[in-house]
Amino acid sequence: MREALAAHIREKYGVELAIVLERPPKIEMGEAASPVCFELAKKLKKAPRQIAQEIASTFGKVEGVARVEVAGGGYLNAYFDRAPFWTSARAERSNERRVASGQKIIVEHTSINPNKAAHIGHVRNAVLGDTMVRILRHAGNRVQIQNYIDNTGVQVADVVIGLLQMEQRTPTNVKRLAMEPRFDYYCWNLYAKATNFFSEDKERAARLRGATLKAIEEGRGEDAEAAQVVADAIVSCHLRTMARLNIHYDLLARESEILRLKFWDAAFEMLKESSVIQLATSGKMAGCWILPWKEDPKEVQEVKEIKEKIAEEEEENTQDKIIVRSNGTVTYVGKDIAYQLWKFGLLGKDFYYQMWANAPEGQTVWATTSDEGELNAPHFGEAASRVYNVIDARQGYLQDVVKEGLRRLGHEKAARNSIHFAYEIVALTPRCAAEMGYELSPEEAKKPYVEVSGRKGFGVKADDLLDKLEAATLAEVQQRHAEMSAEEQKKTAHAIAVGALRFFLLKFTRNAIIAFDFKDALSFEGETGPYCQYAVVRIRGIRRKGVEVGAAKIDVAVETAGHLLAGPEGNGLWELLLAAGSLDYAVEAAIATQEPAFVARYAFQLAQAFNLFYHKHHILSEADEQKRAFLLRLTELVEAQLVRALSLLGIESPEKM
């Protein structure tokens, strides 16, 4: 419809326009409406309705569209052929997944500092990134999943200082400690202690951090040895945590290799030769290499609010962005420019690769290495056409600096295709914070949400959250399904818990601050994961009974389907069919707007539409054999599409709930 309408307008008026289609508020007004005539009116100096009438009277036949009518002040409303739509939707249901083709797309997500356990904010990052990967792959794209490991940054340095300086441990002792199953929890508490330790004496903090960072970056001494042990052990903890959420990665890109394989050196020379960066010779930035930057003061202020990725001394910057500090260490932004150049195949260098030894069971994960890599490693160095960097909104300024670095090097296309897939924070409702054992002041208890802080050790660890969700769902499953084996009960509880959490994090748009709450997420009513899962369970129950009574063997003629869907009497059935057949429409919208929430909303609305249909129609007790068969086939179509949609959200559909 979009293509035909654009071609008709181009031929008739010589105007090139992008066509927008909307869903009319009522099914009686058709299935797709375009406001294009209002846009044309400005160019043609005619009334929108007059233009709409001209187009409607000359518009040719479009396959699948019965007619086009004029509505309101100038809308073009399209009415679909219902019987062919039924055939098409059923064919789509039976189609296998598209074969990935075209140029490579990289989605980099999670990217947790390997210095402590993952928390709920990290989970939002990982769930958003993983879901976008699934959606892009569903649309036929070739997608590579990368997880950037900042194993030479200030956060790892803080934990190393905590272990070697504050606790007086040896590297050998650190290795033994890192083998403990909850080493990431241990470092969570140690990181908070180190933060307090540094706040007591800023001069001491600068001295210790500077020396430790330099040793880690250069890969020398006990500091570097301990840093590698800490980072690798905690990355393995993170991989296990994310595996619980059905999340995996193709490549772990470690920051240490960007330095040791001279990626940064190559990028540094490019930046200097192109005069993108300059050596400051005076002022508080003297001795630093900076990227001159004049930006809105509001954006500069945002830099000061970033807590996770930048050393404290960087937070004091004004408008020129430091790329290399005066002590010779490289900032996060500098290393990220080098990494981004590599992603687009613009650096002229590549990593070596080896399998990650401690990958979760059943997963193959590769990691960059500076040693000789494995010969059978995939070719990760192939240039990407588009890169999604899933990083929270507070780092928008830094992402802009990275893109600007590429742009000033002459790589405008790469800069344009460097997408900051930003999202807002995840907080807790006061009720949730109290349930997790945090003591709140009277003022905090009155707020709509309570912010978390990894530096202060305040927040919900991802594994604790999943444990609590699984415990709650397991108790419910055991009560409802005592006949299940213990293993089956546990598996079902896990699927419901993961579905609840992932759906809760995905139903909001990325620019919304989320206040997480156990009760809201686990509800079987309203816009939740369990509500959608339960719709699938209900359908499967109907399907099993249909098989028992032999109704599943009867097929439906296209003419019968067309008759049942026709006219006002068929509108209810038609609306459910239309919803079931609109998954790819939701996927297209999610990709175009970079909002996975479109697929979450689709899943909920389809489950909601089915539940209305279920309460209105007696599917298996319908006296008319052909109508009963049609209702059953329609139910099966809804099941297939709903399972597909939930799968795109990373949510399993259990057999029972």
PDB file of C-alpha atoms in Angstrom, residues 326-560:
ATOM      1  CA  SER A 326      48.668  14.298  31.173  1.00  0.00           C
ATOM      2  CA  ASN A 327      50.107  11.110  32.735  1.00  0.00           C
ATOM      3  CA  GLY A 328      49.797   9.323  29.380  1.00  0.00           C
ATOM      4  CA  THR A 329      46.785   7.125  30.186  1.00  0.00           C
ATOM      5  CA  VAL A 330      43.945   7.024  27.683  1.00  0.00           C
ATOM      6  CA  THR A 331      40.396   8.001  28.625  1.00  0.00           C
ATOM      7  CA  TYR A 332      37.367   5.840  27.954  1.00  0.00           C
ATOM      8  CA  VAL A 333      36.416   8.048  25.001  1.00  0.00           C
ATOM      9  CA  GLY A 334      39.811   7.634  23.333  1.00  0.00           C
ATOM     10  CA  LYS A 335      39.669   3.847  23.526  1.00  0.00           C
ATOM     11  CA  ASP A 336      36.064   3.888  22.344  1.00  0.00           C
ATOM     12  CA  ILE A 337      36.982   5.901  19.237  1.00  0.00           C
ATOM     13  CA  ALA A 338      39.560   3.213  18.378  1.00  0.00           C
ATOM     14  CA  TYR A 339      36.988   0.454  19.022  1.00  0.00           C
ATOM     15  CA  GLN A 340      34.352   2.199  16.880  1.00  0.00           C
ATOM     16  CA  LEU A 341      36.843   2.615  14.010  1.00  0.00           C
ATOM     17  CA  TRP A 342      37.547  -1.142  14.208  1.00  0.00           C
ATOM     18  CA  LYS A 343      33.838  -1.986  14.136  1.00  0.00           C
ATOM     19  CA  PHE A 344      33.487  -0.158  10.805  1.00  0.00           C
ATOM     20  CA  GLY A 345      36.684  -1.677   9.386  1.00  0.00           C
ATOM     21  CA  LEU A 346      38.458   1.697   9.362  1.00  0.00           C
ATOM     22  CA  LEU A 347      41.446   0.926  11.576  1.00  0.00           C
ATOM     23  CA  GLY A 348      43.450  -1.445   9.386  1.00  0.00           C
ATOM     24  CA  LYS A 349      43.978  -3.840  12.316  1.00  0.00           C
ATOM     25  CA  ASP A 350      42.230  -6.845  13.839  1.00  0.00           C
ATOM     26  CA  PHE A 351      42.190  -8.773  17.114  1.00  0.00           C
ATOM     27  CA  TYR A 352      43.178 -12.367  17.746  1.00  0.00           C
ATOM     28  CA  TYR A 353      40.357 -14.520  19.104  1.00  0.00           C
ATOM     29  CA  GLN A 354      39.976 -17.417  21.515  1.00  0.00           C
ATOM     30  CA  MET A 355      37.017 -19.209  23.080  1.00  0.00           C
ATOM     31  CA  TRP A 356      36.023 -17.991  26.527  1.00  0.00           C
ATOM     32  CA  ALA A 357      36.895 -20.839  28.870  1.00  0.00           C
ATOM     33  CA  ASN A 358      34.138 -20.227  31.419  1.00  0.00           C
ATOM     34  CA  ALA A 359      31.175 -19.672  29.103  1.00  0.00           C
ATOM     35  CA  PRO A 360      27.745 -20.754  30.406  1.00  0.00           C
ATOM     36  CA  GLU A 361      26.777 -24.349  29.634  1.00  0.00           C
ATOM     37  CA  GLY A 362      25.693 -24.803  26.035  1.00  0.00           C
ATOM     38  CA  GLN A 363      27.057 -21.449  24.843  1.00  0.00           C
ATOM     39  CA  THR A 364      30.063 -20.698  22.657  1.00  0.00           C
ATOM     40  CA  VAL A 365      31.488 -17.282  23.435  1.00  0.00           C
ATOM     41  CA  TRP A 366      34.577 -15.816  21.799  1.00  0.00           C
ATOM     42  CA  ALA A 367      36.864 -13.190  23.299  1.00  0.00           C
ATOM     43  CA  THR A 368      39.589 -10.968  21.936  1.00  0.00           C
ATOM     44  CA  THR A 369      43.145 -11.784  22.942  1.00  0.00           C
ATOM     45  CA  SER A 370      46.583 -10.314  22.335  1.00  0.00           C
ATOM     46  CA  ASP A 371      48.122 -13.787  22.211  1.00  0.00           C
ATOM     47  CA  GLU A 372      48.019 -16.082  19.209  1.00  0.00           C
ATOM     48  CA  GLY A 373      44.355 -16.794  18.558  1.00  0.00           C
ATOM     49  CA  GLU A 374      42.512 -19.934  17.483  1.00  0.00           C
ATOM     50  CA  LEU A 375      42.584 -20.741  13.758  1.00  0.00           C
ATOM     51  CA  ASN A 376      38.883 -21.682  13.614  1.00  0.00           C
ATOM     52  CA  ALA A 377      37.707 -18.368  15.090  1.00  0.00           C
ATOM     53  CA  PRO A 378      34.913 -16.566  13.185  1.00  0.00           C
ATOM     54  CA  HIS A 379      35.888 -13.492  11.174  1.00  0.00           C
ATOM     55  CA  PHE A 380      34.724 -10.864  13.646  1.00  0.00           C
ATOM     56  CA  GLY A 381      36.781  -8.131  11.969  1.00  0.00           C
ATOM     57  CA  GLU A 382      34.469  -7.795   8.960  1.00  0.00           C
ATOM     58  CA  ALA A 383      33.294  -4.194   8.645  1.00  0.00           C
ATOM     59  CA  ALA A 384      29.804  -3.380   9.948  1.00  0.00           C
ATOM     60  CA  SER A 385      27.296  -1.259   8.057  1.00  0.00           C
ATOM     61  CA  ARG A 386      25.552  -0.108  11.236  1.00  0.00           C
ATOM     62  CA  VAL A 387      26.455  -0.193  14.930  1.00  0.00           C
ATOM     63  CA  TYR A 388      24.053   0.040  17.863  1.00  0.00           C
ATOM     64  CA  ASN A 389      25.794   0.988  21.120  1.00  0.00           C
ATOM     65  CA  VAL A 390      23.405   0.237  23.985  1.00  0.00           C
ATOM     66  CA  ILE A 391      24.532   2.682  26.680  1.00  0.00           C
ATOM     67  CA  ASP A 392      22.490   4.649  29.196  1.00  0.00           C
ATOM     68  CA  ALA A 393      21.245   8.144  28.383  1.00  0.00           C
ATOM     69  CA  ARG A 394      23.603   9.825  30.857  1.00  0.00           C
ATOM     70  CA  GLN A 395      26.460   9.010  28.494  1.00  0.00           C
ATOM     71  CA  GLY A 396      24.933  10.746  25.497  1.00  0.00           C
ATOM     72  CA  TYR A 397      27.597  13.449  25.555  1.00  0.00           C
ATOM     73  CA  LEU A 398      30.428  10.897  25.434  1.00  0.00           C
ATOM     74  CA  GLN A 399      28.766   9.019  22.571  1.00  0.00           C
ATOM     75  CA  ASP A 400      28.485  12.327  20.701  1.00  0.00           C
ATOM     76  CA  VAL A 401      32.220  12.878  21.196  1.00  0.00           C
ATOM     77  CA  VAL A 402      32.985   9.403  19.783  1.00  0.00           C
ATOM     78  CA  LYS A 403      30.813  10.088  16.722  1.00  0.00           C
ATOM     79  CA  GLU A 404      32.378  13.509  16.292  1.00  0.00           C
ATOM     80  CA  GLY A 405      35.827  11.906  16.366  1.00  0.00           C
ATOM     81  CA  LEU A 406      34.826   9.658  13.439  1.00  0.00           C
ATOM     82  CA  ARG A 407      33.248  12.585  11.612  1.00  0.00           C
ATOM     83  CA  ARG A 408      36.336  14.766  11.925  1.00  0.00           C
ATOM     84  CA  LEU A 409      38.457  11.906  10.620  1.00  0.00           C
ATOM     85  CA  GLY A 410      36.355  12.050   7.448  1.00  0.00           C
ATOM     86  CA  HIS A 411      34.126   9.045   8.176  1.00  0.00           C
ATOM     87  CA  GLU A 412      30.754  10.784   7.938  1.00  0.00           C
ATOM     88  CA  LYS A 413      28.843   7.624   6.986  1.00  0.00           C
ATOM     89  CA  ALA A 414      30.272   5.668   9.928  1.00  0.00           C
ATOM     90  CA  ALA A 415      29.435   8.540  12.281  1.00  0.00           C
ATOM     91  CA  ARG A 416      25.874   8.631  10.942  1.00  0.00           C
ATOM     92  CA  ASN A 417      25.518   4.861  11.383  1.00  0.00           C
ATOM     93  CA  SER A 418      26.888   4.929  14.947  1.00  0.00           C
ATOM     94  CA  ILE A 419      23.619   4.690  16.848  1.00  0.00           C
ATOM     95  CA  HIS A 420      23.516   5.508  20.539  1.00  0.00           C
ATOM     96  CA  PHE A 421      20.723   3.181  21.699  1.00  0.00           C
ATOM     97  CA  ALA A 422      20.089   5.179  24.872  1.00  0.00           C
ATOM     98  CA  TYR A 423      17.834   4.318  27.790  1.00  0.00           C
ATOM     99  CA  GLU A 424      16.929   5.844  31.136  1.00  0.00           C
ATOM    100  CA  ILE A 425      17.681   4.486  34.605  1.00  0.00           C
ATOM    101  CA  VAL A 426      15.928   1.697  36.479  1.00  0.00           C
ATOM    102  CA  ALA A 427      14.961   2.648  40.008  1.00  0.00           C
ATOM    103  CA  LEU A 428      12.933   0.821  42.667  1.00  0.00           C
ATOM    104  CA  THR A 429       9.549   1.602  44.114  1.00  0.00           C
ATOM    105  CA  PRO A 430       9.865   2.282  47.866  1.00  0.00           C
ATOM    106  CA  ARG A 431       7.904  -0.941  48.444  1.00  0.00           C
ATOM    107  CA  CYS A 432      10.382  -2.945  46.339  1.00  0.00           C
ATOM    108  CA  ALA A 433      13.389  -1.358  48.103  1.00  0.00           C
ATOM    109  CA  ALA A 434      11.897  -2.301  51.476  1.00  0.00           C
ATOM    110  CA  GLU A 435      11.240  -5.871  50.264  1.00  0.00           C
ATOM    111  CA  MET A 436      14.912  -6.122  49.260  1.00  0.00           C
ATOM    112  CA  GLY A 437      15.941  -5.172  52.790  1.00  0.00           C
ATOM    113  CA  TYR A 438      16.953  -1.526  52.336  1.00  0.00           C
ATOM    114  CA  GLU A 439      16.162   0.924  55.110  1.00  0.00           C
ATOM    115  CA  LEU A 440      14.554   4.071  53.749  1.00  0.00           C
ATOM    116  CA  SER A 441      14.234   7.442  55.379  1.00  0.00           C
ATOM    117  CA  PRO A 442      10.687   8.849  55.743  1.00  0.00           C
ATOM    118  CA  GLU A 443      11.440  11.214  52.842  1.00  0.00           C
ATOM    119  CA  GLU A 444      12.633   8.382  50.571  1.00  0.00           C
ATOM    120  CA  ALA A 445       9.587   6.291  51.418  1.00  0.00           C
ATOM    121  CA  LYS A 446       7.331   9.062  50.057  1.00  0.00           C
ATOM    122  CA  LYS A 447       9.140   9.346  46.707  1.00  0.00           C
ATOM    123  CA  PRO A 448       7.750   7.625  43.577  1.00  0.00           C
ATOM    124  CA  TYR A 449      11.041   5.778  43.145  1.00  0.00           C
ATOM    125  CA  VAL A 450      14.374   5.211  44.871  1.00  0.00           C
ATOM    126  CA  GLU A 451      17.539   5.488  42.769  1.00  0.00           C
ATOM    127  CA  VAL A 452      20.251   2.836  42.982  1.00  0.00           C
ATOM    128  CA  SER A 453      24.001   3.442  43.162  1.00  0.00           C
ATOM    129  CA  GLY A 454      26.697   0.853  42.457  1.00  0.00           C
ATOM    130  CA  ARG A 455      29.383   3.067  44.021  1.00  0.00           C
ATOM    131  CA  LYS A 456      27.456   3.209  47.276  1.00  0.00           C
ATOM    132  CA  GLY A 457      26.542  -0.475  47.136  1.00  0.00           C
ATOM    133  CA  PHE A 458      22.841   0.430  47.032  1.00  0.00           C
ATOM    134  CA  GLY A 459      20.830  -1.438  44.445  1.00  0.00           C
ATOM    135  CA  VAL A 460      19.291  -4.752  43.475  1.00  0.00           C
ATOM    136  CA  LYS A 461      21.761  -7.339  42.244  1.00  0.00           C
ATOM    137  CA  ALA A 462      20.436  -9.100  39.157  1.00  0.00           C
ATOM    138  CA  ASP A 463      20.823 -12.595  40.637  1.00  0.00           C
ATOM    139  CA  ASP A 464      19.065 -11.587  43.875  1.00  0.00           C
ATOM    140  CA  LEU A 465      16.220 -10.172  41.816  1.00  0.00           C
ATOM    141  CA  LEU A 466      15.888 -13.339  39.747  1.00  0.00           C
ATOM    142  CA  ASP A 467      16.117 -15.536  42.857  1.00  0.00           C
ATOM    143  CA  LYS A 468      13.290 -13.604  44.497  1.00  0.00           C
ATOM    144  CA  LEU A 469      11.128 -13.663  41.352  1.00  0.00           C
ATOM    145  CA  GLU A 470      11.691 -17.399  40.888  1.00  0.00           C
ATOM    146  CA  ALA A 471      10.910 -18.146  44.531  1.00  0.00           C
ATOM    147  CA  ALA A 472       7.612 -16.245  44.268  1.00  0.00           C
ATOM    148  CA  THR A 473       6.587 -17.954  41.023  1.00  0.00           C
ATOM    149  CA  LEU A 474       7.686 -21.406  42.219  1.00  0.00           C
ATOM    150  CA  ALA A 475       5.442 -21.150  45.274  1.00  0.00           C
ATOM    151  CA  GLU A 476       2.510 -20.287  42.996  1.00  0.00           C
ATOM    152  CA  VAL A 477       3.287 -23.100  40.504  1.00  0.00           C
ATOM    153  CA  GLN A 478       3.602 -25.668  43.316  1.00  0.00           C
ATOM    154  CA  GLN A 479       0.218 -24.633  44.668  1.00  0.00           C
ATOM    155  CA  ARG A 480      -1.520 -24.797  41.280  1.00  0.00           C
ATOM    156  CA  HIS A 481       0.278 -27.852  39.837  1.00  0.00           C
ATOM    157  CA  ALA A 482       1.163 -30.323  42.548  1.00  0.00           C
ATOM    158  CA  GLU A 483       1.084 -33.072  39.881  1.00  0.00           C
ATOM    159  CA  MET A 484       4.171 -31.649  38.140  1.00  0.00           C
ATOM    160  CA  SER A 485       7.618 -33.057  38.850  1.00  0.00           C
ATOM    161  CA  ALA A 486       9.902 -30.825  40.918  1.00  0.00           C
ATOM    162  CA  GLU A 487      12.080 -30.213  37.853  1.00  0.00           C
ATOM    163  CA  GLU A 488       9.097 -29.216  35.718  1.00  0.00           C
ATOM    164  CA  GLN A 489       7.814 -26.898  38.455  1.00  0.00           C
ATOM    165  CA  LYS A 490      11.198 -25.217  38.664  1.00  0.00           C
ATOM    166  CA  LYS A 491      11.453 -24.858  34.874  1.00  0.00           C
ATOM    167  CA  THR A 492       7.969 -23.341  34.665  1.00  0.00           C
ATOM    168  CA  ALA A 493       8.671 -20.931  37.528  1.00  0.00           C
ATOM    169  CA  HIS A 494      11.879 -19.838  35.814  1.00  0.00           C
ATOM    170  CA  ALA A 495      10.072 -19.150  32.520  1.00  0.00           C
ATOM    171  CA  ILE A 496       7.408 -17.076  34.281  1.00  0.00           C
ATOM    172  CA  ALA A 497       9.966 -15.129  36.347  1.00  0.00           C
ATOM    173  CA  VAL A 498      12.119 -14.301  33.327  1.00  0.00           C
ATOM    174  CA  GLY A 499       9.020 -13.422  31.307  1.00  0.00           C
ATOM    175  CA  ALA A 500       7.812 -11.101  34.057  1.00  0.00           C
ATOM    176  CA  LEU A 501      11.134  -9.288  34.347  1.00  0.00           C
ATOM    177  CA  ARG A 502      11.900  -8.981  30.633  1.00  0.00           C
ATOM    178  CA  PHE A 503       8.394  -7.809  29.735  1.00  0.00           C
ATOM    179  CA  PHE A 504       8.391  -5.269  32.575  1.00  0.00           C
ATOM    180  CA  LEU A 505      11.665  -3.782  31.291  1.00  0.00           C
ATOM    181  CA  LEU A 506      10.534  -3.805  27.647  1.00  0.00           C
ATOM    182  CA  LYS A 507       7.002  -2.426  27.835  1.00  0.00           C
ATOM    183  CA  PHE A 508       8.287   1.068  28.621  1.00  0.00           C
ATOM    184  CA  THR A 509       9.859   3.252  25.954  1.00  0.00           C
ATOM    185  CA  ARG A 510      13.600   3.721  26.325  1.00  0.00           C
ATOM    186  CA  ASN A 511      13.310   7.329  27.505  1.00  0.00           C
ATOM    187  CA  ALA A 512      11.107   6.350  30.467  1.00  0.00           C
ATOM    188  CA  ILE A 513      12.538   6.013  33.968  1.00  0.00           C
ATOM    189  CA  ILE A 514      11.390   2.634  35.297  1.00  0.00           C
ATOM    190  CA  ALA A 515      10.460   2.082  38.924  1.00  0.00           C
ATOM    191  CA  PHE A 516      10.623  -1.693  39.354  1.00  0.00           C
ATOM    192  CA  ASP A 517       8.095  -3.431  41.597  1.00  0.00           C
ATOM    193  CA  PHE A 518       7.695  -7.191  42.221  1.00  0.00           C
ATOM    194  CA  LYS A 519       3.926  -7.127  42.593  1.00  0.00           C
ATOM    195  CA  ASP A 520       3.361  -5.175  39.382  1.00  0.00           C
ATOM    196  CA  ALA A 521       5.737  -7.328  37.317  1.00  0.00           C
ATOM    197  CA  LEU A 522       4.346 -10.692  38.503  1.00  0.00           C
ATOM    198  CA  SER A 523       0.678  -9.832  38.077  1.00  0.00           C
ATOM    199  CA  PHE A 524      -1.374 -12.117  35.825  1.00  0.00           C
ATOM    200  CA  GLU A 525      -3.584  -9.134  34.999  1.00  0.00           C
ATOM    201  CA  GLY A 526      -2.823  -6.050  32.934  1.00  0.00           C
ATOM    202  CA  GLU A 527       0.175  -5.383  30.711  1.00  0.00           C
ATOM    203  CA  THR A 528       2.571  -8.027  32.025  1.00  0.00           C
ATOM    204  CA  GLY A 529       4.593 -10.972  30.771  1.00  0.00           C
ATOM    205  CA  PRO A 530       2.590 -13.564  32.737  1.00  0.00           C
ATOM    206  CA  TYR A 531      -0.651 -12.207  31.216  1.00  0.00           C
ATOM    207  CA  CYS A 532       0.723 -12.853  27.705  1.00  0.00           C
ATOM    208  CA  GLN A 533       2.146 -16.250  28.673  1.00  0.00           C
ATOM    209  CA  TYR A 534      -1.168 -17.286  30.205  1.00  0.00           C
ATOM    210  CA  ALA A 535      -2.955 -16.513  26.922  1.00  0.00           C
ATOM    211  CA  VAL A 536      -0.660 -19.039  25.209  1.00  0.00           C
ATOM    212  CA  VAL A 537      -1.311 -21.616  27.947  1.00  0.00           C
ATOM    213  CA  ARG A 538      -5.067 -21.126  27.523  1.00  0.00           C
ATOM    214  CA  ILE A 539      -4.809 -21.588  23.737  1.00  0.00           C
ATOM    215  CA  ARG A 540      -2.763 -24.762  24.147  1.00  0.00           C
ATOM    216  CA  GLY A 541      -5.440 -26.153  26.422  1.00  0.00           C
ATOM    217  CA  ILE A 542      -8.066 -25.478  23.732  1.00  0.00           C
ATOM    218  CA  ARG A 543      -5.869 -27.043  21.066  1.00  0.00           C
ATOM    219  CA  ARG A 544      -5.348 -30.211  23.133  1.00  0.00           C
ATOM    220  CA  LYS A 545      -9.105 -30.574  23.626  1.00  0.00           C
ATOM    221  CA  GLY A 546      -9.636 -29.930  19.910  1.00  0.00           C
ATOM    222  CA  VAL A 547      -7.364 -32.852  19.077  1.00  0.00           C
ATOM    223  CA  GLU A 548      -9.242 -35.074  21.536  1.00  0.00           C
ATOM    224  CA  VAL A 549     -12.612 -34.398  19.887  1.00  0.00           C
ATOM    225  CA  GLY A 550     -11.232 -34.604  16.340  1.00  0.00           C
ATOM    226  CA  ALA A 551     -11.887 -30.938  15.485  1.00  0.00           C
ATOM    227  CA  ALA A 552      -8.239 -30.334  14.607  1.00  0.00           C
ATOM    228  CA  LYS A 553      -8.474 -32.535  11.475  1.00  0.00           C
ATOM    229  CA  ILE A 554     -11.032 -30.389   9.656  1.00  0.00           C
ATOM    230  CA  ASP A 555      -9.641 -27.738   7.301  1.00  0.00           C
ATOM    231  CA  VAL A 556     -11.321 -24.465   6.347  1.00  0.00           C
ATOM    232  CA  ALA A 557     -12.082 -23.393   2.779  1.00  0.00           C
ATOM    233  CA  VAL A 558     -11.058 -19.847   1.845  1.00  0.00           C
ATOM    234  CA  GLU A 559     -14.670 -19.119   0.837  1.00  0.00           C
ATOM    235  CA  THR A 560     -15.872 -20.169   4.306  1.00  0.00           C
TER     236      THR A 560
END
